[in-house]
Each structure stands twice: as C-alpha cells, then as structure tokens.
C-alpha cells in the first residue's frame, strides 16, 4: 500500500481541467498500466449551501431563503475548500488527480445566476492554488433538478463537457451527468446522446486494467433494491445500467449527493461508493474526502476528515 507523508514540497499549480469532445487529458499519466498510484475523490463542496440551510435543519428551508439568497455568503465552504487544497498540496507522493463529484456550487443556474457567478469566482480562486489536476463532475445544483439546454450549455461553458472519459495509468475513468437519469424531460436528445456514448465506452473496458465510473447521484445508497428517493436513481434505470456496468467489468462507481458516507455492492465485483460532502454535512460524518489507492489487482479507498489527516494513510 502507498503511504502519504505530510510535507511541504510544492509543485507547479494545476488548473481545473475542462473536457472537450468527450475526452480529458490528465497531465503526467500514461494509457497502459505501469505502477500503483492514488487519486482523490470528493463531492459537494457546494459553495453557498450552508446559507440556505442555516437554522432550519433542512436544505432550502431557511426563513427568508427566497428573498435574501442574493445576499448569501459562504465563508465556511471557502475555508473547507482551502483546507482541502492545502492537504492535497502537502501529500507525498502526489495523487495523480482529484475529482469533485458534483454540486460544485449551490446557486441554481436558472434562478440565481448572479450569485452563482460569485460562487464560481471564489471556487476558481481557491482551486487555482491546487497542485493536483482537478476534474469536475456535474451535479443537480450545477444544471438544475430539471436540466434544460440552457443550463447544460452554461455548465459546459464554465466547466467543460458534462460527460467524458479519461485514462490514467491503465485505468479507464468514465464521467457521467447523472441528472439525465433523474429527469431528462427537457433534454431527451442530450440524455440519449450520453447513453449511446456510454455504451461505446463500456465496449472498450477490456483494454484497461481497471474501469471506474464517476457521477453525482448514486444508483443506490445501501441496497440495489431500495425504494426510489431523492438521493438515488430510478429502479428501472438502476437495474439496466448496473447490469451493463457489471458485465463490462466496472469495479467502482464513485458518487456524492447524499452529504454523508454510504454505499454498497451490486455484486461481489461492483461497488457503489457514496462519499460525504467536502461542504455541509447532513449526517454524522465530518467534512472530508476519499483517498483511493489503485494497485495491479484491486482498488481500495478510505475517507479522511478535513484538517485531520493521518500522516500515514494506507
């Protein structure tokens, strides 16, 4: 297992990467398997969420939420994200990449565009200090619960393609926009395009040592046959795609959205990993992220709290 030592040995800063034409290039990686490595998975930094939850115990129920959201601030989220950046910058060896699995910002793009631009500016400023390449995944707050061509276009302008793949040292990484499985009503053609592309990607998995999927909303929280709720995806699509993923040899599906840690196994080989939020929590977990180790034979992972990293994490 790899060991991570906290020390100050900073490399050059890395930008937030943007996919184009459904592909993303990660710096300093190769296509074929060479040696074990690590990457970082996080989710729901969601700058602005704490304001909308303040004093209510439930998202979006803050007294006066509608009229005063334009005055919202997100100082805690900025601090949590900055701590995340500092911790990753001090990790040795450096992870190959970090990936943020959705709900990057809190403000709905169709409802609070001016607030969202403020949140985006702070996000870009904080993560411009990260030494590790950052990959972004689209969440429901990033295109709306009912995405439209306009909100999808805005997301792509800010963050690049909303579904794509990339290679990392013999691992195929497939990034999906899970909102098309939650509600494709306003974007049926875009949703169908992702499905066609995904089938094409799954036909390539035999060329790689490992295949993993990243998305925002999990297919399930703990059990494949659980009832539909806000935090998982519809049962009919769940059955269809998990069967396809398993047949293609996908071993991990990394998700967020739940703001607490969860997950389970589809079968003995395919795990759905639900990672709690880098931002505001909705359960008993603390703000954190997941360190993922990739070896020749397996992928393992461990959740780490912000500001509380073990000097040696295996």
Short mmCIF file of C-alpha atoms in Angstrom, two decimals:
data_model
loop_
_atom_site.label_atom_id
_atom_site.label_comp_id
_atom_site.label_asym_id
_atom_site.label_seq_id
_atom_site.Cartn_x
_atom_site.Cartn_y
_atom_site.Cartn_z
CA UNK A 1 0.00 0.00 0.00
CA UNK A 2 1.09 3.55 -0.62
CA UNK A 3 1.92 5.85 2.30
CA UNK A 4 1.27 9.56 2.36
CA UNK A 5 3.61 11.83 4.24
CA UNK A 6 2.67 15.40 5.05
CA UNK A 7 5.44 17.71 3.99
CA UNK A 8 5.84 20.98 2.13
CA UNK A 9 7.21 20.14 -1.30
CA UNK A 10 5.02 22.12 -3.62
CA UNK A 11 4.98 21.63 -7.38
CA UNK A 12 3.60 23.95 -10.01
CA UNK A 13 -0.08 24.84 -9.72
CA UNK A 14 -2.59 22.91 -11.81
CA UNK A 15 -5.72 24.38 -13.41
CA UNK A 16 -9.23 22.99 -13.12
CA UNK A 17 -9.32 20.71 -16.16
CA UNK A 18 -12.05 21.01 -18.81
CA UNK A 19 -13.08 18.12 -21.03
CA UNK A 20 -13.67 18.75 -24.72
CA UNK A 21 -15.16 16.41 -27.34
CA UNK A 22 -15.89 13.89 -24.55
CA UNK A 23 -12.20 13.45 -23.71
CA UNK A 24 -9.97 14.79 -20.98
CA UNK A 25 -6.20 14.63 -20.79
CA UNK A 26 -4.64 14.23 -17.34
CA UNK A 27 -1.05 15.55 -17.22
CA UNK A 28 1.80 13.15 -16.49
CA UNK A 29 -0.09 9.88 -16.95
CA UNK A 30 0.15 7.04 -19.46
CA UNK A 31 -2.53 4.86 -21.02
CA UNK A 32 -1.10 1.48 -20.01
CA UNK A 33 -0.58 0.08 -16.54
CA UNK A 34 2.84 0.90 -15.08
CA UNK A 35 2.66 1.04 -11.27
CA UNK A 36 0.27 1.61 -8.38
CA UNK A 37 -1.00 5.13 -7.83
CA UNK A 38 -3.60 7.14 -5.97
CA UNK A 39 -6.28 9.69 -6.71
CA UNK A 40 -8.64 11.78 -4.59
CA UNK A 41 -12.41 11.71 -4.78
CA UNK A 42 -14.52 14.44 -3.18
CA UNK A 43 -18.07 15.71 -3.65
CA UNK A 44 -20.44 18.55 -2.84
CA UNK A 45 -18.15 21.42 -1.98
CA UNK A 46 -21.34 23.36 -2.85
CA UNK A 47 -20.36 26.91 -2.01
CA UNK A 48 -23.45 28.62 -0.55
CA UNK A 49 -25.32 25.61 0.82
CA UNK A 50 -24.79 26.46 4.47
CA UNK A 51 -26.56 29.79 4.00
CA UNK A 52 -29.64 28.12 2.56
CA UNK A 53 -29.74 25.59 5.43
CA UNK A 54 -28.92 27.95 8.29
CA UNK A 55 -31.00 27.40 11.40
CA UNK A 56 -33.51 25.10 9.73
CA UNK A 57 -32.20 21.55 9.75
CA UNK A 58 -33.25 21.09 6.15
CA UNK A 59 -31.99 22.22 2.77
CA UNK A 60 -33.71 25.22 1.19
CA UNK A 61 -35.96 25.91 4.18
CA UNK A 62 -34.11 28.87 5.62
CA UNK A 63 -36.52 31.54 6.76
CA UNK A 64 -36.50 34.19 4.08
CA UNK A 65 -34.47 31.88 1.79
CA UNK A 66 -36.01 33.23 -1.41
CA UNK A 67 -35.68 36.98 -0.86
CA UNK A 68 -32.27 37.05 0.84
CA UNK A 69 -30.24 34.45 -1.02
CA UNK A 70 -28.82 37.22 -3.18
CA UNK A 71 -27.03 38.44 -0.01
CA UNK A 72 -25.66 35.00 0.82
CA UNK A 73 -22.06 34.30 1.82
CA UNK A 74 -20.11 31.04 2.02
CA UNK A 75 -17.15 31.64 4.30
CA UNK A 76 -17.25 28.16 5.86
CA UNK A 77 -17.31 26.46 2.46
CA UNK A 78 -14.36 28.60 1.38
CA UNK A 79 -12.43 27.53 4.48
CA UNK A 80 -13.25 23.85 3.98
CA UNK A 81 -12.20 24.00 0.33
CA UNK A 82 -9.00 25.84 1.19
CA UNK A 83 -8.15 23.21 3.80
CA UNK A 84 -8.73 20.53 1.18
CA UNK A 85 -6.37 22.26 -1.23
CA UNK A 86 -3.68 22.64 1.45
CA UNK A 87 -3.96 18.99 2.48
CA UNK A 88 -3.67 17.71 -1.07
CA UNK A 89 -0.74 20.00 -1.80
CA UNK A 90 1.12 18.54 1.19
CA UNK A 91 0.54 14.88 0.29
CA UNK A 92 3.55 12.87 -0.84
CA UNK A 93 3.54 11.17 -3.24
CA UNK A 94 1.12 13.46 -5.02
CA UNK A 95 -2.16 11.89 -6.20
CA UNK A 96 -2.49 11.63 -9.98
CA UNK A 97 -5.67 13.69 -9.92
CA UNK A 98 -8.56 14.88 -7.74
CA UNK A 99 -12.18 14.69 -8.83
CA UNK A 100 -15.15 16.64 -7.44
CA UNK A 101 -18.30 14.56 -7.91
CA UNK A 102 -20.91 17.23 -8.41
CA UNK A 103 -22.71 20.10 -6.73
CA UNK A 104 -19.71 22.30 -7.16
CA UNK A 105 -21.79 25.40 -6.47
CA UNK A 106 -25.09 25.82 -4.62
CA UNK A 107 -26.96 28.55 -6.53
CA UNK A 108 -29.40 27.19 -9.10
CA UNK A 109 -28.15 28.32 -12.53
CA UNK A 110 -31.62 29.27 -13.78
CA UNK A 111 -32.69 31.06 -10.60
CA UNK A 112 -29.65 32.78 -9.10
CA UNK A 113 -27.20 33.39 -11.98
CA UNK A 114 -25.56 36.43 -10.36
CA UNK A 115 -24.99 34.64 -7.06
CA UNK A 116 -23.69 31.64 -8.97
CA UNK A 117 -21.11 33.79 -10.74
CA UNK A 118 -19.85 34.99 -7.34
CA UNK A 119 -19.63 31.40 -6.14
CA UNK A 120 -17.84 30.35 -9.33
CA UNK A 121 -15.28 33.12 -8.93
CA UNK A 122 -14.44 32.02 -5.37
CA UNK A 123 -14.29 28.36 -6.42
CA UNK A 124 -11.85 29.15 -9.21
CA UNK A 125 -9.71 31.31 -6.95
CA UNK A 126 -9.43 28.65 -4.24
CA UNK A 127 -8.75 25.72 -6.56
CA UNK A 128 -6.26 27.65 -8.68
CA UNK A 129 -3.89 27.02 -5.76
CA UNK A 130 -4.18 23.23 -6.07
CA UNK A 131 -1.07 21.39 -7.27
CA UNK A 132 -3.05 18.32 -8.33
CA UNK A 133 -5.16 18.30 -11.54
CA UNK A 134 -8.83 18.78 -10.64
CA UNK A 135 -11.64 17.12 -12.62
CA UNK A 136 -15.24 18.31 -12.17
CA UNK A 137 -18.43 16.22 -12.37
CA UNK A 138 -21.87 17.73 -12.97
CA UNK A 139 -24.41 17.64 -10.11
CA UNK A 140 -28.06 18.58 -9.83
CA UNK A 141 -27.22 22.03 -8.47
CA UNK A 142 -24.95 22.56 -11.47
CA UNK A 143 -27.67 22.17 -14.12
CA UNK A 144 -30.87 22.22 -12.01
CA UNK A 145 -33.14 19.40 -10.90
CA UNK A 146 -34.85 19.69 -14.29
CA UNK A 147 -31.96 20.48 -16.65
CA UNK A 148 -32.62 22.46 -19.79
CA UNK A 149 -30.48 23.05 -22.90
CA UNK A 150 -29.69 26.48 -21.45
CA UNK A 151 -28.46 25.24 -18.05
CA UNK A 152 -26.45 22.46 -19.70
CA UNK A 153 -24.86 24.97 -22.06
CA UNK A 154 -23.94 27.25 -19.16
CA UNK A 155 -22.36 24.37 -17.26
CA UNK A 156 -20.31 23.36 -20.28
CA UNK A 157 -19.14 26.93 -20.72
CA UNK A 158 -17.94 27.09 -17.11
CA UNK A 159 -16.62 23.55 -16.55
CA UNK A 160 -16.34 21.79 -19.91
CA UNK A 161 -18.20 18.69 -21.10
CA UNK A 162 -20.67 17.19 -18.64
CA UNK A 163 -19.83 13.61 -19.64
CA UNK A 164 -16.50 12.34 -20.87
CA UNK A 165 -13.76 9.80 -20.24
CA UNK A 166 -10.08 9.91 -19.44
CA UNK A 167 -7.23 7.46 -18.96
CA UNK A 168 -4.89 7.21 -16.00
CA UNK A 169 -2.08 4.65 -15.93
CA UNK A 170 -4.15 1.74 -17.19
CA UNK A 171 -7.45 2.81 -15.61
CA UNK A 172 -10.40 3.97 -17.72
CA UNK A 173 -12.41 6.70 -15.97
CA UNK A 174 -15.96 7.34 -17.17
CA UNK A 175 -17.65 10.55 -16.01
CA UNK A 176 -21.44 10.85 -16.28
CA UNK A 177 -24.10 13.51 -15.82
CA UNK A 178 -26.46 11.61 -13.52
CA UNK A 179 -29.14 14.28 -13.79
CA UNK A 180 -30.10 12.85 -17.19
CA UNK A 181 -31.15 9.69 -15.37
CA UNK A 182 -33.05 11.65 -12.74
CA UNK A 183 -35.06 13.89 -15.08
CA UNK A 184 -34.30 14.09 -18.83
CA UNK A 185 -37.71 15.62 -19.64
CA UNK A 186 -36.35 18.87 -21.09
CA UNK A 187 -33.23 17.35 -22.64
CA UNK A 188 -34.24 13.99 -24.20
CA UNK A 189 -31.82 14.22 -27.10
CA UNK A 190 -28.87 15.14 -24.87
CA UNK A 191 -29.74 12.30 -22.49
CA UNK A 192 -29.96 9.80 -25.36
CA UNK A 193 -26.60 11.01 -26.67
CA UNK A 194 -24.97 10.26 -23.31
CA UNK A 195 -26.50 6.76 -23.30
CA UNK A 196 -25.16 5.97 -26.77
CA UNK A 197 -21.73 7.26 -25.85
CA UNK A 198 -21.73 5.29 -22.58
CA UNK A 199 -22.45 2.02 -24.39
CA UNK A 200 -19.49 2.77 -26.65
CA UNK A 201 -17.23 3.38 -23.65
CA UNK A 202 -18.27 0.17 -21.94
CA UNK A 203 -17.25 -1.74 -25.08
CA UNK A 204 -13.65 -0.56 -24.52
CA UNK A 205 -13.11 -1.72 -20.94
CA UNK A 206 -11.20 -4.90 -21.84
CA UNK A 207 -8.31 -2.68 -22.95
CA UNK A 208 -7.72 -1.45 -19.38
CA UNK A 209 -6.55 -2.85 -16.06
CA UNK A 210 -9.45 -1.16 -14.22
CA UNK A 211 -12.61 0.76 -15.13
CA UNK A 212 -14.33 3.15 -12.74
CA UNK A 213 -17.31 5.49 -13.08
CA UNK A 214 -17.79 8.92 -11.51
CA UNK A 215 -21.20 10.58 -11.15
CA UNK A 216 -23.09 12.76 -8.70
CA UNK A 217 -26.27 10.89 -7.75
CA UNK A 218 -25.72 7.27 -6.67
CA UNK A 219 -27.65 4.42 -8.24
CA UNK A 220 -28.45 3.30 -4.68
CA UNK A 221 -27.43 4.26 -1.14
CA UNK A 222 -27.11 0.89 0.57
CA UNK A 223 -29.06 -1.78 -1.34
CA UNK A 224 -29.72 -2.30 -5.03
CA UNK A 225 -33.42 -2.99 -4.44
CA UNK A 226 -34.11 0.00 -2.17
CA UNK A 227 -37.06 2.29 -2.95
CA UNK A 228 -36.59 5.41 -5.05
CA UNK A 229 -35.92 8.61 -3.11
CA UNK A 230 -34.27 11.99 -3.66
CA UNK A 231 -30.80 10.55 -3.11
CA UNK A 232 -30.82 7.64 -5.57
CA UNK A 233 -31.81 6.93 -9.18
CA UNK A 234 -34.93 5.26 -10.64
CA UNK A 235 -35.16 1.50 -10.21
CA UNK A 236 -35.66 0.65 -13.90
CA UNK A 237 -32.56 2.57 -14.99
CA UNK A 238 -30.67 1.32 -11.95
CA UNK A 239 -31.23 -2.29 -12.97
CA UNK A 240 -30.37 -1.61 -16.61
CA UNK A 241 -27.12 0.25 -16.13
CA UNK A 242 -25.75 -1.64 -13.15
CA UNK A 243 -26.16 -4.83 -15.15
CA UNK A 244 -24.26 -3.23 -18.04
CA UNK A 245 -21.53 -1.90 -15.75
CA UNK A 246 -21.05 -5.29 -14.12
CA UNK A 247 -20.92 -7.06 -17.48
CA UNK A 248 -18.27 -4.60 -18.67
CA UNK A 249 -16.08 -5.17 -15.61
CA UNK A 250 -16.59 -1.81 -13.90
CA UNK A 251 -15.38 -2.24 -10.31
CA UNK A 252 -16.25 1.08 -8.61
CA UNK A 253 -18.86 3.80 -9.08
CA UNK A 254 -17.88 6.88 -7.06
CA UNK A 255 -20.72 9.29 -6.17
CA UNK A 256 -21.74 12.11 -3.84
CA UNK A 257 -25.09 13.93 -3.38
CA UNK A 258 -26.04 12.31 -0.04
CA UNK A 259 -23.83 14.56 2.14
CA UNK A 260 -22.93 11.54 4.26
CA UNK A 261 -20.99 8.35 3.66
CA UNK A 262 -22.83 5.33 2.39
CA UNK A 263 -22.72 2.74 -0.37
CA UNK A 264 -22.96 -0.96 -1.08
CA UNK A 265 -22.28 -3.75 -3.55
CA UNK A 266 -24.24 -4.65 -6.66
CA UNK A 267 -22.44 -7.97 -6.81
CA UNK A 268 -19.13 -9.27 -5.50
CA UNK A 269 -17.17 -7.17 -8.01
CA UNK A 270 -19.06 -3.88 -8.40
CA UNK A 271 -19.17 -1.39 -5.52
CA UNK A 272 -21.16 1.86 -5.35
CA UNK A 273 -19.19 4.30 -3.17
CA UNK A 274 -21.13 7.26 -1.76
CA UNK A 275 -18.77 9.90 -0.38
CA UNK A 276 -19.86 12.55 2.10
CA UNK A 277 -19.53 16.24 1.37
CA UNK A 278 -16.46 18.39 1.34
CA UNK A 279 -19.00 21.06 2.26
CA UNK A 280 -22.02 20.99 4.58
CA UNK A 281 -22.90 17.66 6.20
CA UNK A 282 -26.38 16.16 6.52
CA UNK A 283 -25.42 13.24 8.73
CA UNK A 284 -22.87 12.30 11.41
CA UNK A 285 -19.80 12.42 9.19
CA UNK A 286 -17.28 15.25 9.18
CA UNK A 287 -16.25 17.24 6.13
CA UNK A 288 -13.83 15.18 4.14
CA UNK A 289 -12.77 13.34 1.01
CA UNK A 290 -11.70 9.90 -0.12
CA UNK A 291 -8.16 8.69 -0.82
CA UNK A 292 -8.28 5.95 -3.46
CA UNK A 293 -5.37 3.56 -3.98
CA UNK A 294 -5.06 1.66 -7.25
CA UNK A 295 -2.88 -1.44 -7.49
CA UNK A 296 -2.49 -4.06 -10.17
CA UNK A 297 -5.20 -6.26 -8.65
CA UNK A 298 -7.58 -4.00 -6.72
CA UNK A 299 -8.87 -0.54 -5.84
CA UNK A 300 -9.22 0.42 -2.17
CA UNK A 301 -10.38 3.63 -0.55
CA UNK A 302 -10.51 5.44 2.77
CA UNK A 303 -12.50 8.51 3.88
CA UNK A 304 -10.39 11.23 5.51
CA UNK A 305 -11.65 14.20 7.53
CA UNK A 306 -10.59 17.73 6.66
CA UNK A 307 -7.81 19.01 8.96
CA UNK A 308 -7.47 15.55 10.48
CA UNK A 309 -5.36 13.53 8.07
CA UNK A 310 -3.21 10.74 9.43
CA UNK A 311 0.43 11.35 8.47
CA UNK A 312 0.46 7.81 7.09
CA UNK A 313 -2.71 6.77 5.30
CA UNK A 314 -2.68 3.29 3.76
#
